[in-house]
Tab-separated table of C-alpha atoms in Angstrom:
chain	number	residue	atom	x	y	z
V	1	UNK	CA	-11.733	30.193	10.380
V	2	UNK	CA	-12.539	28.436	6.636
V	3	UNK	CA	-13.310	29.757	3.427
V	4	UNK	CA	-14.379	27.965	0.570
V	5	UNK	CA	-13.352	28.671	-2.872
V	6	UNK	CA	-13.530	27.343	-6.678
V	7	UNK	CA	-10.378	27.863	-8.673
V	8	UNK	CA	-10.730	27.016	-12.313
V	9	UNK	CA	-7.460	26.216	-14.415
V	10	UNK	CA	-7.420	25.444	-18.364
V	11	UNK	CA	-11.091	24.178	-18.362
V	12	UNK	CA	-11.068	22.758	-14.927
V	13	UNK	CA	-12.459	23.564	-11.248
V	14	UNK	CA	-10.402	22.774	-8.316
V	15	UNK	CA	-12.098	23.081	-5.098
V	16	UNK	CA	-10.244	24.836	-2.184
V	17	UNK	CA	-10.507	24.837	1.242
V	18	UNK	CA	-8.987	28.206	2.733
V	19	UNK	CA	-7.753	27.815	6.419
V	20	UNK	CA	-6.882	31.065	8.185
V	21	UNK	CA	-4.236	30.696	10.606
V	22	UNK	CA	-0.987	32.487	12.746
V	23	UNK	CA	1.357	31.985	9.920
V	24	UNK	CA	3.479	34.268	8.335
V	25	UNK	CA	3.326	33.408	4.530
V	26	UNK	CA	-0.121	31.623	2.440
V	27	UNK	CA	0.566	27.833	1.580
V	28	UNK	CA	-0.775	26.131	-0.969
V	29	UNK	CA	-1.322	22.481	-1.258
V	30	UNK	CA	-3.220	19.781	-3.077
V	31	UNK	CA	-4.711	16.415	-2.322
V	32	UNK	CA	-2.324	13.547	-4.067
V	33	UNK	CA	-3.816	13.472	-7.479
V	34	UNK	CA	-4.443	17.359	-7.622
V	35	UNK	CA	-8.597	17.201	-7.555
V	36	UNK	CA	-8.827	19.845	-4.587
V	37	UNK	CA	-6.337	22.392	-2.943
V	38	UNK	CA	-5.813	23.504	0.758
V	39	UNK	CA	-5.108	26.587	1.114
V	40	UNK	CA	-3.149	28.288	4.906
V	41	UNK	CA	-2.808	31.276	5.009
V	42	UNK	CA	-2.310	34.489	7.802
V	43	UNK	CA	-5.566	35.940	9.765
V	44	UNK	CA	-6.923	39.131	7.790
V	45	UNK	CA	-5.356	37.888	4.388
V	46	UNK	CA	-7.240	39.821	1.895
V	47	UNK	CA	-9.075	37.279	-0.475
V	48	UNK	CA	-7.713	38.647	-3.922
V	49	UNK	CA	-4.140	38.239	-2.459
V	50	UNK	CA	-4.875	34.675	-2.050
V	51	UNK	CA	-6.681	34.340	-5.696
V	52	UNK	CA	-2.734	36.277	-6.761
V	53	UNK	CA	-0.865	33.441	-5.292
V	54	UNK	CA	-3.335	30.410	-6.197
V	55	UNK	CA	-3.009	32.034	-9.745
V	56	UNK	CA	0.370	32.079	-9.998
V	57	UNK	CA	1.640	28.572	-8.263
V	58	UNK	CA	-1.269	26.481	-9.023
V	59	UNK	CA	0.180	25.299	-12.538
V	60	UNK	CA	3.710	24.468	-11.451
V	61	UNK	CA	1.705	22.294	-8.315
V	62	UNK	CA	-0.160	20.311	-10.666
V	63	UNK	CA	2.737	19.721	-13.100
V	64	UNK	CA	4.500	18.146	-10.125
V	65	UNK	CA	1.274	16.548	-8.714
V	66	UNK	CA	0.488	14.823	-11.924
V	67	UNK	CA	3.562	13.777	-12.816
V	68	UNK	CA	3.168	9.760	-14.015
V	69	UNK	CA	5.029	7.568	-11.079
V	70	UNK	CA	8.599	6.134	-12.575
V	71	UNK	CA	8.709	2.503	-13.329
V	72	UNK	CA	10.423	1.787	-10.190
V	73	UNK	CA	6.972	3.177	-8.467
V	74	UNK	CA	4.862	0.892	-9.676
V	75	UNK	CA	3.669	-1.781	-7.648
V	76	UNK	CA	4.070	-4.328	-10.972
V	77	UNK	CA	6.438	-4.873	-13.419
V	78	UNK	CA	7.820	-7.325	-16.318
V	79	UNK	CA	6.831	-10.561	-14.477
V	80	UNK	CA	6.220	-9.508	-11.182
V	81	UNK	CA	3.420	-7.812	-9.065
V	82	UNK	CA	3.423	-7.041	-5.471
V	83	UNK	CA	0.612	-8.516	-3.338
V	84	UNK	CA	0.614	-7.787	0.624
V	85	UNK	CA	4.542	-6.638	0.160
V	86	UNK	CA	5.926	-9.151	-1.492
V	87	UNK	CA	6.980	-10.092	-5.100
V	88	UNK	CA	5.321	-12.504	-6.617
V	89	UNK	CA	5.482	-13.846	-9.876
V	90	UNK	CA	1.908	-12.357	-11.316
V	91	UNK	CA	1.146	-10.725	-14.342
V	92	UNK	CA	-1.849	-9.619	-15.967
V	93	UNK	CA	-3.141	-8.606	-19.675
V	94	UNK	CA	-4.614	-4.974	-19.089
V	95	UNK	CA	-4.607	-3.007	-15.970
V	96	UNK	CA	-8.568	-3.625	-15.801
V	97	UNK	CA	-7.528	-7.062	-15.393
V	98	UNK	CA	-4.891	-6.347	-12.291
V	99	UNK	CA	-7.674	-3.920	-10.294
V	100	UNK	CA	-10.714	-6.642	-11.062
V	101	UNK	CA	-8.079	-9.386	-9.410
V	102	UNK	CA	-7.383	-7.032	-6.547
V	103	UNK	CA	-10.766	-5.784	-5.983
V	104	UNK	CA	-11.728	-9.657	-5.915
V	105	UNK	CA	-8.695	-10.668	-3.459
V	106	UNK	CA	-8.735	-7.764	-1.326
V	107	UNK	CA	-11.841	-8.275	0.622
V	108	UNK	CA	-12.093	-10.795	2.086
V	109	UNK	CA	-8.528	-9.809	4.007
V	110	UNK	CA	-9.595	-5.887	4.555
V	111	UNK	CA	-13.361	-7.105	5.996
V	112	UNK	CA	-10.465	-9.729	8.632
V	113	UNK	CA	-8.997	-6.519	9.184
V	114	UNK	CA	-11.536	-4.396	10.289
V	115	UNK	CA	-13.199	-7.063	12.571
V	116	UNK	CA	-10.046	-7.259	14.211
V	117	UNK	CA	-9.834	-3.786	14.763
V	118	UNK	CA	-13.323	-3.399	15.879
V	119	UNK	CA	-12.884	-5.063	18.654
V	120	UNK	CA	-9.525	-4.283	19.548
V	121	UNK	CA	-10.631	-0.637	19.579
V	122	UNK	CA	-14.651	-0.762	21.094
V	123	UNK	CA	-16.445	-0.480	18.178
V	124	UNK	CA	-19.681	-2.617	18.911
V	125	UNK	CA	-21.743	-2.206	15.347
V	126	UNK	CA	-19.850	-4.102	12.451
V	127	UNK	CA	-18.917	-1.806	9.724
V	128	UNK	CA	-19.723	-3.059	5.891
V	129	UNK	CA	-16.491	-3.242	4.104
V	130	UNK	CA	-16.175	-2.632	0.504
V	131	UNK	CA	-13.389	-2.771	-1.601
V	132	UNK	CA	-12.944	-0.275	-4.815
V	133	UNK	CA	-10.507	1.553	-6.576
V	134	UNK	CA	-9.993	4.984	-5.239
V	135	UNK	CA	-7.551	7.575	-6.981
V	136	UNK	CA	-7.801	10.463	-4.076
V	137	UNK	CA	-8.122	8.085	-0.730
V	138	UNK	CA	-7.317	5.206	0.809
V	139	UNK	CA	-10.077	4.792	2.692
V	140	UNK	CA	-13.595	6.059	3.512
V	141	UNK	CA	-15.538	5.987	6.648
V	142	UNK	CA	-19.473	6.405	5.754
V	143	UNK	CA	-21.465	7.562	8.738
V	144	UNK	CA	-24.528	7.201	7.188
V	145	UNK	CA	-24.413	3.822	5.927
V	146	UNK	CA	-21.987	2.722	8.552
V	147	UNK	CA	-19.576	1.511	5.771
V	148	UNK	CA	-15.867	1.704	5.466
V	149	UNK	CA	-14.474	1.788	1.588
V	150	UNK	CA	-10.993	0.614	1.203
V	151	UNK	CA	-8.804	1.569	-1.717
V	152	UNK	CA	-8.434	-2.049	-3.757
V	153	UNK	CA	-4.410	-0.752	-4.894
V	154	UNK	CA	-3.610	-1.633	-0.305
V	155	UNK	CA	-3.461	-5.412	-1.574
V	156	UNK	CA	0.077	-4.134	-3.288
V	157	UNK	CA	1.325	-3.004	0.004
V	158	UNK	CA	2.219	-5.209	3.392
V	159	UNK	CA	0.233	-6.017	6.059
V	160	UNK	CA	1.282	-3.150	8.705
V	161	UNK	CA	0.679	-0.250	6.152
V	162	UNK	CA	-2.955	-2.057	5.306
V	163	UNK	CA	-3.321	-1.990	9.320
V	164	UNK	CA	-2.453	1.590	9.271
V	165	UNK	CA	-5.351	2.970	6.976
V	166	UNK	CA	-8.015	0.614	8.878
V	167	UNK	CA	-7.034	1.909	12.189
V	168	UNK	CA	-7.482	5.429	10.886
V	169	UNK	CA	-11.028	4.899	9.306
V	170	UNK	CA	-11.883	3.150	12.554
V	171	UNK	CA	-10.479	6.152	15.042
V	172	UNK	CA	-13.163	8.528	12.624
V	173	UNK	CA	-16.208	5.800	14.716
V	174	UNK	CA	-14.934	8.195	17.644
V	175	UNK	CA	-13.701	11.606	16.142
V	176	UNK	CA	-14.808	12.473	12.905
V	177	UNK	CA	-12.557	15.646	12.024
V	178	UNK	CA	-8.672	15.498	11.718
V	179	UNK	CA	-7.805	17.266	15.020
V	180	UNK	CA	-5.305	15.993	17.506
V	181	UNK	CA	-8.111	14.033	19.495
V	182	UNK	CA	-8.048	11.788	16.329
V	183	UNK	CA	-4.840	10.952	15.714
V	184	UNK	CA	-4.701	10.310	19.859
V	185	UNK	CA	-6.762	7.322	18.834
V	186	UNK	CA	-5.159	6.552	15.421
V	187	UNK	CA	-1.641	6.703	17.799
V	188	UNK	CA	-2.605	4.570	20.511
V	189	UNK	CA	-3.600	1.412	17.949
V	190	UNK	CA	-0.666	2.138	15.248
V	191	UNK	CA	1.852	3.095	17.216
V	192	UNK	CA	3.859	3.466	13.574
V	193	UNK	CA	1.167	5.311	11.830
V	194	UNK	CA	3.684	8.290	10.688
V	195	UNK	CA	5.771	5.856	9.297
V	196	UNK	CA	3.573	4.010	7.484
V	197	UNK	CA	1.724	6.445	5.953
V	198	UNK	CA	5.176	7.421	4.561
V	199	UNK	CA	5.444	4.124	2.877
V	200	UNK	CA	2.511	5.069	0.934
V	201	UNK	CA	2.968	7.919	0.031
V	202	UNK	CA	6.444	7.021	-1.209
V	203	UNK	CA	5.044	3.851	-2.664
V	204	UNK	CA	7.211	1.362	-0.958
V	205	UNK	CA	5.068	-1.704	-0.519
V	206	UNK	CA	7.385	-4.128	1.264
């Protein structure tokens, strides 16, 4: 069972999603830049209980969550910028420059990327591809256009962990929630997925 909430912190509303499930304790989470929270937490929880916890966590979560990424996290640096997972000597003048170049260079290997996958995986109608820069995904899969958006930043990372975000916006063609059924698919085409995924979350793009 789901609830939906609105929590609003110094000026701001952050959506939640409530989840009731056979837990013992309420867990809080966000999505990686802090825009929405998920929310677990035991069958028959009363509701102000959970608005007590949210209340009292939620600021030390989005300290953490919007913490700025270390130089070392960066997929650029003094003479250097990583394209597909590998060094190379690139620079650029602004940051609107850098996501401009890798909006440009990006989609012409993600669109390769999802035609391959189509057919390795059944899909029969070619998806539109788009390329754009995304701060809460990597990837969107649009039922009603029949689109797939890919976050323009994948051009920093390699290949494989590129692979790994197409397969799963493919596997929602077949099963559009997150339940086990979906990752079955996402599994059985990226055998690595769990891995992967790690790699960008960590921001390693080698």
């Amino acid at each position: 069972m789901q609830k939906s909430r609105i929590y609003r912190y110094e000026g701001t509303d952050y959506p939640a999603t409530i989840t009731f499930k056979r837990i013992r304790n309420i867990i809080l989470r966000s999505d990686r830049l802090g825009k929405s929270l998920r929310i677990s937490a035991p069958y028959l929880t009363p509701l102000p209980e959970i608005d007590k916890m949210v209340s009292h966590f939620l600021p030390s979560l989005l300290k953490k969550v919007n913490k700025p990424l270390p130089p070392d996290k960066l997929p650029y640096g003094e003479g250097y910028t990583y394209i597909l997972g590998e060094k190379m000597p690139l620079s650029f003048r602004s940051d609107e420059e850098r996501k401009a170049y890798l909006k440009k260079n990006s989609l012409p290997l993600f669109t390769e990327r999802v035609r391959y996958y189509e057919a390795l995986m059944g899909v029969k109608t070619p998806y539109k591809v788009k390329s754009r820069s995304m701060k809460s995904r990597y990837g969107v899969n649009s039922k009603r256009t029949h689109s797939i958006t890919l976050q323009s930043e994948l051009y920093h990372y390699a290949l494989p962990v590129i692979d790994s975000v197409v397969v799963h916006e493919l596997a929602h063609h077949f099963v559009f929630d997150h339940s086990e059924r979906f990752y079955q698919v996402v599994y059985t085409y990226c055998p690595d997925y769990r891995v992967l995924h790690a790699k960008l979350r960590k921001k390693i793009y080698e």
